[in-house]
mmCIF file of C-alpha atoms in Angstrom:
data_model
loop_
_atom_site.group_PDB
_atom_site.id
_atom_site.type_symbol
_atom_site.label_atom_id
_atom_site.label_comp_id
_atom_site.label_asym_id
_atom_site.label_seq_id
_atom_site.Cartn_x
_atom_site.Cartn_y
_atom_site.Cartn_z
ATOM 1 C CA LEU A 1 -5.025 10.816 -10.891
ATOM 2 C CA GLY A 2 -3.919 12.827 -7.896
ATOM 3 C CA THR A 3 -2.552 15.997 -6.414
ATOM 4 C CA ILE A 4 0.890 17.090 -5.358
ATOM 5 C CA THR A 5 1.559 20.291 -3.466
ATOM 6 C CA ALA A 6 5.001 21.525 -2.563
ATOM 7 C CA LYS A 7 6.807 24.515 -1.169
ATOM 8 C CA LEU A 8 10.500 23.924 -1.869
ATOM 9 C CA THR A 9 13.735 25.838 -2.097
ATOM 10 C CA THR A 10 17.037 24.809 -3.616
ATOM 11 C CA LYS A 11 20.200 26.192 -5.174
ATOM 12 C CA GLY A 12 22.949 24.938 -7.402
ATOM 13 C CA HIS A 13 24.145 24.642 -10.984
ATOM 14 C CA ASN A 14 22.994 21.117 -11.858
ATOM 15 C CA ILE A 15 20.466 18.486 -10.826
ATOM 16 C CA ASP A 16 22.763 16.846 -8.266
ATOM 17 C CA GLU A 17 23.387 20.169 -6.513
ATOM 18 C CA TRP A 18 19.666 21.026 -6.667
ATOM 19 C CA LEU A 19 18.721 17.729 -5.067
ATOM 20 C CA ALA A 20 21.401 18.024 -2.368
ATOM 21 C CA ALA A 21 20.157 21.509 -1.435
ATOM 22 C CA LEU A 22 16.426 20.730 -1.681
ATOM 23 C CA ASN A 23 14.441 21.900 1.386
ATOM 24 C CA GLY A 24 10.784 22.487 2.159
ATOM 25 C CA HIS A 25 7.512 20.613 2.505
ATOM 26 C CA ALA A 26 5.525 18.443 0.081
ATOM 27 C CA ALA A 27 2.262 16.512 0.151
ATOM 28 C CA PHE A 28 0.804 14.006 -2.283
ATOM 29 C CA ASP A 29 -2.388 12.055 -2.764
ATOM 30 C CA VAL A 30 -2.506 9.678 -5.737
ATOM 31 C CA GLU A 31 -5.244 7.243 -6.744
ATOM 32 C CA ASN A 32 -5.150 3.969 -8.691
ATOM 33 C CA GLY A 33 -1.485 3.349 -9.427
ATOM 34 C CA ALA A 34 1.448 1.168 -8.417
ATOM 35 C CA VAL A 35 4.700 1.536 -6.503
ATOM 36 C CA ASN A 36 7.279 -0.174 -8.716
ATOM 37 C CA GLY A 37 10.148 -2.140 -7.211
ATOM 38 C CA ILE A 38 8.233 -3.226 -4.092
ATOM 39 C CA ASN A 39 5.667 -6.044 -3.947
ATOM 40 C CA LEU A 40 4.450 -6.114 -0.345
ATOM 41 C CA THR A 41 1.796 -8.757 -1.037
ATOM 42 C CA LYS A 42 4.412 -11.152 -2.383
ATOM 43 C CA ALA A 43 6.851 -10.450 0.470
ATOM 44 C CA ILE A 44 4.254 -11.164 3.160
ATOM 45 C CA SER A 45 2.887 -14.236 1.352
ATOM 46 C CA GLU A 46 6.345 -15.747 0.838
ATOM 47 C CA ASP A 47 7.253 -15.311 4.490
ATOM 48 C CA TYR A 48 3.924 -16.760 5.561
ATOM 49 C CA VAL A 49 4.550 -19.858 3.413
ATOM 50 C CA LYS A 50 7.262 -20.815 5.911
ATOM 51 C CA TYR A 51 4.496 -21.389 8.451
ATOM 52 C CA ILE A 52 1.509 -22.467 6.361
ATOM 53 C CA THR A 53 2.314 -24.596 3.324
ATOM 54 C CA LYS A 54 -1.128 -24.298 1.707
ATOM 55 C CA ILE A 55 -0.297 -20.983 0.034
ATOM 56 C CA THR A 56 1.909 -20.590 -2.995
ATOM 57 C CA THR A 57 3.075 -17.298 -4.396
ATOM 58 C CA GLU A 58 3.340 -16.504 -8.045
ATOM 59 C CA GLU A 59 6.956 -16.391 -9.153
ATOM 60 C CA LYS A 60 5.992 -14.222 -12.119
ATOM 61 C CA ALA A 61 4.198 -11.631 -9.993
ATOM 62 C CA LYS A 62 5.161 -8.110 -10.973
ATOM 63 C CA ASN A 63 7.548 -6.387 -8.617
ATOM 64 C CA GLN A 64 5.095 -3.687 -7.672
ATOM 65 C CA THR A 65 2.456 -2.862 -5.099
ATOM 66 C CA VAL A 66 -0.777 -1.790 -6.778
ATOM 67 C CA PHE A 67 -2.814 0.773 -4.865
ATOM 68 C CA GLN A 68 -6.133 2.553 -4.892
ATOM 69 C CA GLN A 69 -4.800 5.409 -2.786
ATOM 70 C CA PHE A 70 -1.275 6.492 -1.873
ATOM 71 C CA SER A 71 -0.745 9.639 0.174
ATOM 72 C CA GLY A 72 1.520 11.367 2.643
ATOM 73 C CA THR A 73 3.426 14.491 3.507
ATOM 74 C CA ALA A 74 7.152 15.030 3.709
ATOM 75 C CA THR A 75 9.573 17.555 5.082
ATOM 76 C CA LEU A 76 12.678 17.931 2.940
ATOM 77 C CA ALA A 77 16.093 18.923 4.261
ATOM 78 C CA ASN A 78 19.209 18.791 2.101
ATOM 79 C CA GLY A 79 17.625 16.389 -0.358
ATOM 80 C CA VAL A 80 16.237 13.982 2.253
ATOM 81 C CA ALA A 81 12.439 13.674 2.481
ATOM 82 C CA HIS A 82 11.131 12.576 5.889
ATOM 83 C CA THR A 83 7.539 11.370 6.315
ATOM 84 C CA GLU A 84 5.553 10.315 9.351
ATOM 85 C CA ASP A 85 2.187 9.738 7.623
ATOM 86 C CA LEU A 86 2.634 7.577 4.549
ATOM 87 C CA THR A 87 -0.625 5.769 3.686
ATOM 88 C CA LEU A 88 -1.268 3.175 1.006
ATOM 89 C CA LYS A 89 -4.574 1.379 0.466
ATOM 90 C CA SER A 90 -5.225 -1.468 -1.947
ATOM 91 C CA PRO A 91 -7.744 -4.306 -2.196
ATOM 92 C CA GLN A 92 -5.243 -6.596 -0.420
ATOM 93 C CA LEU A 93 -3.277 -4.275 1.875
ATOM 94 C CA SER A 94 -3.577 -1.324 4.201
ATOM 95 C CA VAL A 95 -0.194 0.318 4.873
ATOM 96 C CA LEU A 96 0.944 3.041 7.275
ATOM 97 C CA GLY A 97 4.557 4.117 7.155
ATOM 98 C CA LYS A 98 7.251 6.540 8.132
ATOM 99 C CA GLY A 99 10.877 7.072 7.258
ATOM 100 C CA ASP A 100 13.315 8.756 4.927
ATOM 101 C CA THR A 101 13.811 8.971 1.192
ATOM 102 C CA ASN A 102 17.231 10.289 0.152
ATOM 103 C CA LEU A 103 16.824 11.927 -3.260
ATOM 104 C CA VAL A 104 20.577 12.523 -3.604
ATOM 105 C CA ASN A 105 21.701 8.923 -2.998
ATOM 106 C CA LYS A 106 18.435 7.486 -4.387
ATOM 107 C CA THR A 107 17.895 5.375 -1.264
ATOM 108 C CA LEU A 108 15.066 4.827 1.157
ATOM 109 C CA ASP A 109 14.726 3.714 4.755
ATOM 110 C CA MET A 110 11.058 3.146 5.570
ATOM 111 C CA ARG A 111 9.245 1.430 8.443
ATOM 112 C CA LEU A 112 5.809 0.166 7.468
ATOM 113 C CA ASN A 113 2.900 -1.410 9.329
ATOM 114 C CA VAL A 114 0.955 -3.584 6.917
ATOM 115 C CA LYS A 115 -2.458 -5.208 7.428
ATOM 116 C CA VAL A 116 -3.683 -7.834 4.989
ATOM 117 C CA GLU A 117 -7.192 -7.354 3.602
ATOM 118 C CA GLY A 118 -9.593 -8.794 1.045
ATOM 119 C CA GLU A 119 -8.632 -12.051 -0.681
ATOM 120 C CA LEU A 120 -5.178 -12.026 0.904
ATOM 121 C CA ALA A 121 -6.754 -11.881 4.381
ATOM 122 C CA LYS A 122 -8.874 -14.924 3.460
ATOM 123 C CA GLN A 123 -5.702 -16.832 2.540
ATOM 124 C CA LEU A 124 -3.660 -15.602 5.502
ATOM 125 C CA LYS A 125 -6.430 -15.997 8.096
ATOM 126 C CA GLU A 126 -4.174 -15.801 11.149
ATOM 127 C CA LEU A 127 -2.824 -12.423 10.018
ATOM 128 C CA ARG A 128 -6.210 -10.737 9.512
ATOM 129 C CA GLY A 129 -6.317 -7.474 11.458
ATOM 130 C CA ILE A 130 -2.719 -7.747 12.701
ATOM 131 C CA ASN A 131 -0.017 -5.154 12.019
ATOM 132 C CA ILE A 132 2.895 -6.766 10.203
ATOM 133 C CA PRO A 133 6.108 -4.750 10.591
ATOM 134 C CA VAL A 134 7.948 -4.358 7.277
ATOM 135 C CA THR A 135 11.157 -2.483 6.468
ATOM 136 C CA ALA A 136 12.020 -1.224 3.001
ATOM 137 C CA GLN A 137 15.661 -0.159 2.758
ATOM 138 C CA GLY A 138 18.242 0.384 0.066
ATOM 139 C CA GLN A 139 18.361 1.705 -3.477
ATOM 140 C CA PHE A 140 15.168 2.929 -5.158
ATOM 141 C CA VAL A 141 15.585 0.443 -8.014
ATOM 142 C CA LYS A 142 15.845 -2.643 -5.783
ATOM 143 C CA PRO A 143 15.115 -2.013 -2.115
ATOM 144 C CA LYS A 144 15.362 -4.864 0.371
ATOM 145 C CA ILE A 145 11.965 -5.742 1.833
ATOM 146 C CA LYS A 146 11.990 -7.509 5.184
ATOM 147 C CA THR A 147 8.933 -8.573 7.132
ATOM 148 C CA ASP A 148 9.047 -9.316 10.839
ATOM 149 C CA LEU A 149 6.608 -12.171 10.409
ATOM 150 C CA ASP A 150 8.553 -14.410 12.813
ATOM 151 C CA LYS A 151 7.714 -12.078 15.692
ATOM 152 C CA VAL A 152 4.091 -11.744 14.558
ATOM 153 C CA ILE A 153 3.606 -15.532 14.373
ATOM 154 C CA LYS A 154 5.234 -15.980 17.813
ATOM 155 C CA ASP A 155 2.979 -13.271 19.273
ATOM 156 C CA ILE A 156 -0.090 -14.988 17.774
ATOM 157 C CA ALA A 157 1.007 -18.323 19.281
ATOM 158 C CA LYS A 158 1.630 -16.725 22.698
ATOM 159 C CA ALA A 159 -1.787 -15.076 22.627
ATOM 160 C CA LYS A 160 -3.451 -18.414 21.780
ATOM 161 C CA VAL A 161 -1.615 -20.197 24.607
ATOM 162 C CA LYS A 162 -2.544 -17.431 27.041
ATOM 163 C CA ALA A 163 -6.206 -17.553 26.015
ATOM 164 C CA GLU A 164 -6.298 -21.351 26.274
ATOM 165 C CA THR A 165 -4.597 -21.234 29.699
ATOM 166 C CA GLN A 166 -7.040 -18.618 30.971
ATOM 167 C CA GLN A 167 -9.938 -20.700 29.700
ATOM 168 C CA ALA A 168 -8.578 -23.850 31.408
ATOM 169 C CA VAL A 169 -8.047 -21.969 34.695
ATOM 170 C CA GLN A 170 -11.582 -20.554 34.554
ATOM 171 C CA GLN A 171 -12.993 -24.015 33.842
ATOM 172 C CA GLN A 172 -11.049 -25.461 36.806
ATOM 173 C CA ARG A 173 -12.341 -22.705 39.094
ATOM 174 C CA GLU A 174 -15.921 -23.430 38.068
ATOM 175 C CA GLU A 175 -15.438 -27.175 38.647
ATOM 176 C CA LEU A 176 -13.870 -26.575 42.086
ATOM 177 C CA LYS A 177 -16.688 -24.203 43.008
ATOM 178 C CA LYS A 178 -19.333 -26.781 42.023
ATOM 179 C CA LYS A 179 -17.467 -29.505 43.920
ATOM 180 C CA ALA A 180 -17.186 -27.300 47.039
ATOM 181 C CA GLU A 181 -20.887 -26.412 46.846
ATOM 182 C CA GLN A 182 -21.805 -30.109 46.515
ATOM 183 C CA GLN A 183 -19.599 -31.047 49.474
ATOM 184 C CA LEU A 184 -21.140 -28.259 51.562
ATOM 185 C CA GLN A 185 -24.660 -29.405 50.699
ATOM 186 C CA ASN A 186 -23.760 -33.011 51.592
ATOM 187 C CA LYS A 187 -22.307 -31.937 54.944
ATOM 188 C CA LEU A 188 -25.352 -29.797 55.715
ATOM 189 C CA LYS A 189 -27.680 -32.706 54.869
ATOM 190 C CA GLY A 190 -25.631 -34.975 57.143
ATOM 191 C CA LEU A 191 -25.743 -32.382 59.906
ATOM 192 C CA PHE A 192 -29.523 -31.977 59.828
ATOM 193 C CA ASN A 193 -30.398 -35.638 59.157
ATOM 194 C CA ARG A 194 -29.075 -36.805 62.580
#
């Protein structure tokens, strides 16, 4: 169920010419469906397995990303649709994206920011609430999906080290302050006890 609105122009004598000359603006908002050919949940889970061996992914998982809502707008120029506001929401993922879809060559070049949610977030605890950069490039029928999970995991580790270091420094400051106060009190007692 959904809506699609479009204001398009084209010219030509066949479908290839129509697609190559397609220009205008389109918007869509679709509920409860799936994007075939891309399984973002599987891609993120498989990359995460490199770091946490507790999780296994289903080999037989369908190559699709199921959604509750999928929406966006696009500007078309010469058969290439460009979007800056792609949104996909599912029980396991929240996705924001931008990029190009070439209707003539049947290719895409999308940059996505994916957040894990629901059951997936429970499994991938360290990734909860973190944007995971994902690229989807190539032919419509079999695009290449690449997560930048290496960078995300390194950033998480750096943040943990920084927080632990700050905590240790704060603890040392408090200990030095207490020690200095104790030494001052001892010196004052010695000064007045003479």
